């Protein structure tokens, strides 16, 4: 017997319709590429998304055609989020931090038909447009009178001229909720990048689960600053969760430095922010140098790479900001776990609460997890056994776009490539990427643990631990360290700093001071490139 409830497909257009009707006057504020602050409401987002939809229909794009964006976090990008997907086309967010050759390769692989880009990225488009064989329309996100002459880009037009002339009435089409809505290519540290292709259904379910109290706890009372880019995994689904809840949105545009972010948080009374650890590191450095404090920020979600404990404690102790440590990946839309306490933890001491908060957190409803050993058998949830982490759920990948790389699943589970423990309360802790784990004398050393100790030293700005070949132990860890400006620490002092904080055999064999640690397009440390930089390095003990 079937239930007798209405069967409405879960479509992205419903989010902006809802936001317009119930939170029409809630604000969306953007720092623009032009440098000024732009301010309007969800009602305006909805109106202009409908104009975008009309403009796309006029281009006679087919259902499912890809519309690419190369853009910062801002209101026009948000309009494309709803306008493109709402009409049944696929929003393809491209990462401007990638090498132009890689951007062209990805645009061709995705068969993008339209490219919408911020003026900041004009040089990239100039460099690659002749190589992008499928793109028929180039739209620069600016006013009609700002389009530069003689760019050589065929048919280049301004976003405002393109969509501004269109009617603001539009009836969003109803179609299968399993239709593709957006796509994002993986960071691709090895081989060519592959695309995760999200659906309307997966996006809505993910946005709903992400907004729940034990996830990011979003509501109409929030003022949210997504520093995490809209060009990578849909800014963790935050634009969708914001529309679903009516939260005020604040976009940083291209100004991602500590000073600009801090000023925006203060000016707009942001209470909730989201970003990767490197962004917050810049902001904390700015605040410490000026002895600044937040007046409204209450919580921040940090993920994308391991959040160093020193950062969690700095936010908590110095600034009264609760850190939600979160873990996920492109193939997971991305949210998998968020670290929030349970009722039984509330009576714990602050120190014991902090021990829990340092973990990557509990699976949110919809994400099933398990850890397995080398033999593929399940490992216990005891907080000690570590193994490969596998996941499944309605917003987790089933196949890559165009079937690249064959089926990624193992018996219906997606292997994340991360190594983790899970404790009896379901808190998952990443010990490493499987390729970064250091195998020393038959034991595993977590590179994240080694980095976290160094990051707690007051003179250390950034630390990356990698394994070096060793004749006796197979591999031994070394730590590459960037010092904070004007601060000093010697190799011996840093190694002594490890004493008592970790087992003796897990203390790195050496410290290498470097000017910088190579970061990838999404702010993650690129250990493959660090290994290339240190290719002539020899362990003192080898
Ligand atoms: P991406 O698909 O580019 O978003 O990268 C996903 C990968 O980033 C994961 O598989 C993890 O290795 C890493 N990652 C994301 N969040 C965290 C976190 N909170 N702690 C440790 N690693 C993380």
XYZ file of C-alpha atoms and ligand atoms in Angstrom:
565
model
C 0.000 0.000 0.000
C 1.420 3.412 -0.933
C 1.217 6.402 1.354
C -1.288 9.079 0.458
C 0.947 12.122 0.614
C 1.636 14.597 -2.191
C 4.634 13.755 -4.309
C 6.522 16.970 -4.938
C 9.956 16.552 -6.477
C 12.758 18.125 -4.427
C 13.950 20.924 -6.727
C 16.443 23.742 -6.135
C 13.975 26.330 -7.485
C 11.777 25.622 -4.446
C 14.503 27.025 -2.176
C 14.500 30.468 -3.701
C 10.709 30.465 -4.007
C 10.525 29.706 -0.290
C 13.112 32.350 0.626
C 11.256 34.999 -1.396
C 7.889 34.182 0.151
C 8.935 33.723 3.785
C 12.141 35.760 4.098
C 11.792 38.209 1.233
C 13.281 41.076 3.220
C 16.248 39.138 4.688
C 19.472 40.663 3.415
C 22.157 39.348 1.069
C 25.274 41.503 1.335
C 28.300 41.177 -0.962
C 31.705 42.756 -1.170
C 32.026 43.145 -4.923
C 34.957 42.762 -7.262
C 34.381 46.481 -7.901
C 35.398 47.010 -4.239
C 32.117 48.410 -2.878
C 29.486 46.702 -0.715
C 26.306 45.596 -2.492
C 23.167 45.043 -0.486
C 19.802 43.606 -1.433
C 17.291 40.948 -0.301
C 16.150 37.399 -1.030
C 13.240 38.944 -2.932
C 15.787 40.551 -5.264
C 17.729 37.273 -5.564
C 14.507 35.520 -6.600
C 13.546 38.237 -9.092
C 16.949 38.299 -10.747
C 17.250 34.468 -10.761
C 14.067 34.435 -12.834
C 15.657 36.913 -15.229
C 18.692 34.615 -15.478
C 16.325 31.723 -16.220
C 14.685 33.687 -19.043
C 18.091 34.649 -20.434
C 19.217 30.999 -20.453
C 16.005 29.895 -22.184
C 16.611 32.502 -24.895
C 20.009 30.938 -25.545
C 18.123 27.731 -26.326
C 20.324 25.568 -24.164
C 19.151 21.995 -23.769
C 17.995 20.525 -20.455
C 21.140 19.325 -18.670
C 23.528 21.615 -20.599
C 26.408 22.870 -18.472
C 26.749 26.540 -17.572
C 30.155 27.273 -16.070
C 31.037 29.890 -13.488
C 34.465 31.227 -12.577
C 33.527 33.534 -9.748
C 34.023 34.625 -6.149
C 31.316 34.440 -3.501
C 28.832 37.132 -4.415
C 25.223 37.941 -5.263
C 25.494 37.395 -9.013
C 27.012 33.970 -8.412
C 24.085 33.220 -6.080
C 21.590 34.218 -8.791
C 23.315 31.764 -11.144
C 23.098 29.040 -8.474
C 19.305 29.281 -8.584
C 18.777 30.491 -12.155
C 20.892 27.810 -13.858
C 19.827 24.766 -11.802
C 16.233 25.981 -11.531
C 15.801 25.730 -15.318
C 17.226 22.199 -15.402
C 20.676 23.195 -16.649
C 23.755 22.158 -14.699
C 25.784 24.746 -12.810
C 29.466 23.941 -13.250
C 31.547 25.861 -10.733
C 35.165 26.096 -11.885
C 38.046 26.681 -9.493
C 39.998 29.803 -10.571
C 42.990 28.742 -8.482
C 43.711 25.893 -10.887
C 46.242 26.300 -13.670
C 44.600 27.805 -16.802
C 45.482 24.681 -18.813
C 43.625 22.595 -16.258
C 40.639 24.956 -16.363
C 40.473 24.567 -20.159
C 40.769 20.792 -19.841
C 37.932 20.696 -17.303
C 35.666 23.027 -19.352
C 36.141 20.793 -22.388
C 35.572 17.633 -20.406
C 32.370 19.086 -18.927
C 31.348 20.364 -22.403
C 30.424 23.721 -20.928
C 28.207 25.839 -23.207
C 28.297 29.143 -21.351
C 31.008 30.718 -19.199
C 30.083 33.345 -16.598
C 33.117 34.920 -14.946
C 34.175 37.669 -12.597
C 36.292 40.477 -14.027
C 39.193 39.305 -11.798
C 39.425 36.231 -14.002
C 39.499 38.011 -17.362
C 43.205 37.156 -17.802
C 42.397 33.428 -17.357
C 39.559 33.592 -19.900
C 41.753 35.507 -22.351
C 44.382 32.775 -22.008
C 42.053 29.800 -22.426
C 39.018 30.780 -24.542
C 40.573 29.643 -27.815
C 41.103 26.195 -26.267
C 37.565 25.811 -24.896
C 35.886 24.243 -27.873
C 32.328 23.876 -26.521
C 31.755 27.313 -24.952
C 29.502 29.459 -27.160
C 28.769 32.380 -24.828
C 31.023 34.406 -22.524
C 29.387 36.562 -19.861
C 31.372 38.809 -17.549
C 29.719 39.495 -14.172
C 29.590 43.300 -14.320
C 27.535 46.286 -15.487
C 27.037 46.892 -19.215
C 29.403 49.874 -19.309
C 32.271 48.002 -17.630
C 32.962 45.417 -20.360
C 36.494 46.043 -21.588
C 36.998 46.575 -25.310
C 39.319 44.472 -27.482
C 39.475 41.395 -25.266
C 39.467 39.074 -28.256
C 36.807 36.967 -26.494
C 34.052 36.264 -29.038
C 30.595 37.660 -28.189
C 31.622 38.799 -24.715
C 28.715 40.550 -22.976
C 28.008 41.867 -19.521
C 25.852 39.917 -17.090
C 23.649 42.941 -16.454
C 22.975 43.468 -20.180
C 22.424 39.720 -20.665
C 19.908 39.135 -17.906
C 18.819 42.697 -17.090
C 16.684 43.034 -20.219
C 14.697 39.887 -19.427
C 11.262 39.733 -17.790
C 11.245 38.982 -14.092
C 8.309 36.588 -14.324
C 9.081 32.939 -14.884
C 7.466 29.651 -13.964
C 10.116 27.250 -12.736
C 9.781 23.914 -14.576
C 8.919 20.750 -12.650
C 11.058 17.730 -13.514
C 12.591 14.593 -12.023
C 14.344 15.423 -8.744
C 17.151 13.033 -9.710
C 18.158 15.338 -12.592
C 21.666 16.770 -12.362
C 21.808 20.242 -10.810
C 25.487 21.134 -10.409
C 28.947 19.693 -10.795
C 32.357 20.084 -9.204
C 35.679 18.566 -10.218
C 37.778 16.975 -7.500
C 41.015 18.618 -6.439
C 42.859 16.012 -8.523
C 46.164 15.693 -6.701
C 46.907 12.699 -8.929
C 45.842 12.275 -12.559
C 43.133 14.280 -14.263
C 40.343 15.687 -12.115
C 37.036 13.841 -12.076
C 33.607 15.407 -11.587
C 31.020 14.795 -8.914
C 27.568 15.458 -10.414
C 25.027 16.495 -7.798
C 21.269 16.116 -8.265
C 18.389 18.327 -7.135
C 17.344 15.644 -4.683
C 20.840 15.169 -3.233
C 21.324 18.931 -2.950
C 18.050 19.559 -1.097
C 18.515 16.632 1.276
C 22.099 17.718 1.963
C 21.035 21.327 2.572
C 18.321 20.176 4.960
C 20.578 17.819 6.896
C 23.331 20.446 6.951
C 20.998 22.985 8.550
C 19.995 20.705 11.435
C 21.009 21.622 15.005
C 23.600 18.860 15.321
C 25.093 19.834 11.973
C 25.542 23.557 11.264
C 22.435 24.627 13.177
C 21.211 27.280 10.757
C 18.157 29.439 11.218
C 16.443 32.698 10.289
C 18.248 34.276 13.252
C 21.686 33.704 11.716
C 23.905 36.051 9.800
C 26.204 33.769 7.830
C 29.532 34.527 6.175
C 30.575 31.687 3.868
C 34.293 32.296 3.314
C 34.451 28.799 1.883
C 34.252 29.388 -1.858
C 31.133 28.943 -3.967
C 33.477 27.537 -6.626
C 34.296 24.452 -4.542
C 31.567 21.941 -3.580
C 28.871 24.632 -3.621
C 30.379 26.373 -0.574
C 29.488 23.301 1.500
C 25.842 23.729 0.457
C 25.569 26.890 2.563
C 23.852 29.054 -0.083
C 21.108 26.416 -0.277
C 20.804 25.963 3.510
C 20.695 29.751 3.894
C 17.777 30.079 1.451
C 16.058 27.152 3.155
C 16.282 28.832 6.565
C 16.163 32.514 5.624
C 19.556 33.277 7.184
C 21.111 36.625 6.250
C 24.013 36.002 3.847
C 27.267 37.945 3.678
C 29.700 37.276 0.812
C 33.376 38.288 0.980
C 33.990 38.546 -2.799
C 37.688 38.546 -3.665
C 38.867 40.057 -0.350
C 39.891 36.951 1.589
C 42.681 38.485 3.710
C 42.361 38.535 7.504
C 41.705 42.274 7.737
C 38.910 42.343 5.136
C 37.196 39.275 6.582
C 37.396 40.641 10.124
C 35.985 44.016 9.057
C 33.106 42.381 7.191
C 32.235 40.216 10.204
C 32.108 43.291 12.411
C 30.303 45.600 9.948
C 27.550 43.107 9.106
C 27.236 41.610 12.611
C 28.037 38.104 11.386
C 27.410 35.448 14.059
C 28.335 32.360 12.024
C 31.200 31.913 9.562
C 32.549 28.991 7.556
C 35.990 28.400 6.084
C 39.124 26.288 5.756
C 41.855 26.525 8.432
C 44.240 28.642 6.301
C 41.688 31.476 6.071
C 41.150 31.556 9.812
C 44.864 31.464 10.404
C 45.219 34.740 8.477
C 42.343 36.270 10.413
C 43.660 35.213 13.828
C 47.096 36.621 12.914
C 45.444 39.932 11.966
C 43.436 40.013 15.197
C 46.430 39.189 17.376
C 48.561 41.891 15.769
C 45.887 44.538 16.423
C 44.620 43.089 19.723
C 41.126 42.895 18.218
C 38.019 41.076 19.488
C 34.790 39.995 17.806
C 31.582 41.642 18.900
C 29.066 39.277 17.251
C 30.757 36.111 15.963
C 29.621 33.123 18.020
C 30.443 30.023 15.984
C 32.472 28.979 13.003
C 32.557 25.768 11.028
C 36.051 24.719 10.008
C 36.816 21.877 7.622
C 38.419 21.000 4.321
C 41.574 19.919 6.116
C 42.304 19.050 9.733
C 41.689 21.994 12.034
C 44.721 22.249 14.353
C 43.721 21.993 18.041
C 45.591 25.252 18.648
C 43.105 27.011 16.365
C 40.091 25.498 18.123
C 41.422 26.587 21.505
C 42.378 30.057 20.240
C 38.846 30.642 18.919
C 37.338 29.283 22.127
C 39.604 30.776 24.785
C 40.637 34.101 23.247
C 37.520 35.014 21.290
C 34.616 33.045 22.813
C 33.814 31.471 19.445
C 32.635 27.867 19.236
C 34.400 25.885 16.503
C 32.427 23.186 14.724
C 35.031 20.894 13.261
C 33.574 19.298 10.132
C 34.739 16.745 7.614
C 33.613 15.909 4.132
C 34.673 15.809 0.512
C 33.666 16.782 -3.020
C 32.208 13.324 -3.578
C 29.996 13.814 -0.485
C 28.392 17.179 -1.412
C 30.489 17.624 0.960
C 29.140 17.236 4.515
C 29.886 13.960 6.300
C 30.540 14.685 9.966
C 30.275 17.670 12.270
C 31.614 17.738 15.809
C 28.912 18.645 18.304
C 28.560 17.333 21.843
C 25.865 15.020 23.203
C 23.683 15.631 26.233
C 25.835 13.322 28.380
C 28.927 15.422 27.595
C 27.524 18.653 28.966
C 28.653 17.904 32.506
C 32.255 17.189 31.448
C 35.081 19.554 32.325
C 36.107 22.052 29.649
C 39.286 20.067 29.039
C 37.359 16.840 28.442
C 34.863 18.610 26.198
C 37.782 19.976 24.204
C 39.154 16.437 23.667
C 35.886 15.567 21.920
C 35.735 18.816 19.953
C 39.110 18.118 18.372
C 37.696 15.114 16.508
C 36.071 15.466 13.059
C 32.728 14.583 14.601
C 29.653 12.410 14.303
C 28.023 11.379 11.042
C 25.041 13.573 10.278
C 21.745 11.844 9.516
C 21.982 10.472 5.980
C 25.683 9.616 6.126
C 26.502 6.038 7.036
C 30.160 5.340 7.913
C 32.397 2.383 8.610
C 36.105 1.718 9.010
C 37.710 -1.413 7.611
C 41.099 -3.097 7.925
C 43.410 -4.257 5.115
C 41.270 -7.398 4.772
C 38.153 -5.268 4.128
C 36.554 -6.440 7.403
C 34.799 -3.973 9.719
C 36.900 -2.575 12.571
C 35.429 -1.865 16.014
C 34.184 1.587 17.041
C 36.523 1.864 20.019
C 38.390 5.080 19.231
C 41.616 3.102 18.842
C 41.355 0.820 15.807
C 42.102 2.778 12.644
C 41.392 1.837 9.062
C 40.026 2.980 5.720
C 36.903 5.094 6.077
C 33.954 4.238 3.818
C 30.653 6.081 3.492
C 27.267 5.777 1.849
C 24.140 7.880 1.681
C 21.797 9.875 -0.563
C 24.260 12.735 -1.215
C 27.316 10.540 -1.730
C 28.649 9.803 -5.211
C 27.599 6.685 -7.114
C 29.722 7.331 -10.248
C 31.948 10.076 -11.592
C 30.722 12.139 -14.555
C 31.114 10.169 -17.809
C 31.980 7.101 -15.732
C 35.612 8.259 -15.418
C 37.805 5.836 -13.503
C 35.127 3.086 -13.391
C 32.819 2.503 -10.448
C 34.222 4.146 -7.336
C 32.145 1.974 -4.995
C 33.086 -1.157 -3.039
C 29.960 -3.192 -2.217
C 27.903 -0.007 -2.358
C 30.279 1.985 -0.115
C 32.466 4.889 -1.235
C 36.092 4.607 -0.020
C 37.059 8.106 1.065
C 40.834 7.632 0.932
C 40.970 8.806 4.551
C 42.173 6.722 7.483
C 40.174 7.151 10.679
C 39.109 5.886 14.077
C 35.503 5.926 15.289
C 34.778 5.838 19.027
C 31.900 4.160 20.852
C 29.868 7.390 20.706
C 30.287 7.551 16.915
C 32.868 10.356 16.858
C 35.153 9.930 13.858
C 38.730 11.156 13.873
C 40.808 11.344 10.725
C 44.346 10.186 11.312
C 45.484 10.785 7.732
C 44.916 10.583 4.014
C 45.822 6.969 3.242
C 48.645 8.153 0.970
C 50.094 10.455 3.665
C 50.232 7.937 6.512
C 53.814 7.314 7.630
C 54.700 3.679 8.055
C 57.506 3.400 10.559
C 58.765 0.038 11.830
C 55.434 -1.647 11.066
C 53.482 1.018 12.981
C 51.519 3.919 11.500
C 52.249 7.507 12.419
C 49.534 10.063 11.770
C 51.003 13.041 9.912
C 48.105 15.149 11.251
C 49.083 14.365 14.870
C 52.694 15.355 14.192
C 51.551 18.600 12.529
C 49.142 19.461 15.328
C 51.919 19.472 17.940
C 54.097 21.786 15.840
C 51.131 24.081 15.151
C 50.671 24.536 18.898
C 54.141 26.148 19.129
C 53.815 29.955 19.288
C 56.456 30.540 16.586
C 54.987 28.166 14.004
C 52.691 29.505 11.266
C 52.302 26.306 9.280
C 53.615 22.747 9.488
C 53.515 19.778 7.134
C 54.705 16.306 8.092
C 55.875 13.850 5.449
C 57.508 10.434 5.582
C 61.076 9.966 4.319
C 62.553 6.641 3.263
C 64.613 5.033 6.030
C 66.807 1.922 5.684
C 65.785 0.447 9.031
C 62.311 1.803 9.797
C 60.970 1.937 6.243
C 59.831 5.543 6.731
C 60.453 8.224 9.332
C 58.539 11.506 9.746
C 60.069 14.926 9.233
C 58.277 18.203 9.736
C 58.521 21.143 7.325
C 57.822 24.372 9.176
C 57.040 27.957 8.201
C 57.859 30.365 11.034
C 55.543 33.239 11.946
C 56.901 36.603 10.757
C 59.331 38.049 13.321
C 59.316 34.841 15.413
C 62.067 32.293 15.846
C 62.441 28.708 16.963
C 65.365 26.320 16.459
C 65.238 22.723 15.278
C 66.234 21.534 18.773
C 63.626 23.688 20.536
C 60.872 22.398 18.302
C 61.886 18.766 18.723
C 62.035 19.282 22.509
C 58.494 20.725 22.288
C 57.292 17.245 21.275
C 58.573 15.641 24.502
C 55.677 14.396 26.596
C 53.108 15.353 23.944
C 53.484 12.255 21.805
C 55.103 8.804 21.931
C 58.887 9.008 21.466
C 58.887 7.056 18.186
C 56.295 9.450 16.774
C 58.528 12.498 17.270
C 59.812 13.618 13.864
C 63.439 12.860 13.035
C 64.103 16.342 11.728
C 62.750 19.846 11.245
C 63.159 21.580 7.896
C 62.440 25.305 7.837
C 60.823 26.470 4.587
C 59.507 29.838 3.319
C 56.138 28.387 2.386
C 54.248 25.142 2.073
C 52.657 24.559 -1.323
C 48.862 24.852 -1.133
C 46.429 23.453 -3.703
C 43.444 25.200 -5.249
C 41.234 24.499 -2.247
C 43.720 25.524 0.462
C 44.971 22.012 1.217
C 48.660 21.338 1.715
C 50.083 19.706 -1.412
C 52.420 17.134 0.102
C 53.291 15.727 -3.332
C 54.745 19.116 -4.269
C 56.468 19.459 -0.904
C 58.118 16.098 -1.588
C 59.372 17.448 -4.923
C 60.795 20.533 -3.169
C 62.579 18.264 -0.661
C 63.675 15.628 -3.179
C 67.389 16.049 -2.349
C 66.758 15.988 1.403
C 68.543 13.229 3.405
C 67.433 12.092 6.849
C 70.157 12.694 9.481
C 69.702 9.132 10.753
C 69.571 7.417 7.342
P 37.926 17.829 -1.214
O 37.196 16.795 -1.962
O 38.861 18.616 -2.054
O 36.998 18.699 -0.459
O 38.862 17.084 -0.163
C 38.340 16.142 0.725
C 39.419 15.679 1.663
O 39.844 16.746 2.504
C 38.964 14.609 2.625
O 38.946 13.326 2.039
C 39.998 14.743 3.738
O 41.203 14.091 3.420
C 40.250 16.228 3.769
N 39.457 16.842 4.839
C 38.298 17.517 4.745
N 37.897 17.956 5.952
C 38.808 17.524 6.854
C 38.960 17.622 8.284
N 38.101 18.297 9.041
N 40.022 17.020 8.842
C 40.924 16.338 8.110
N 40.844 16.220 6.770
C 39.806 16.799 6.142
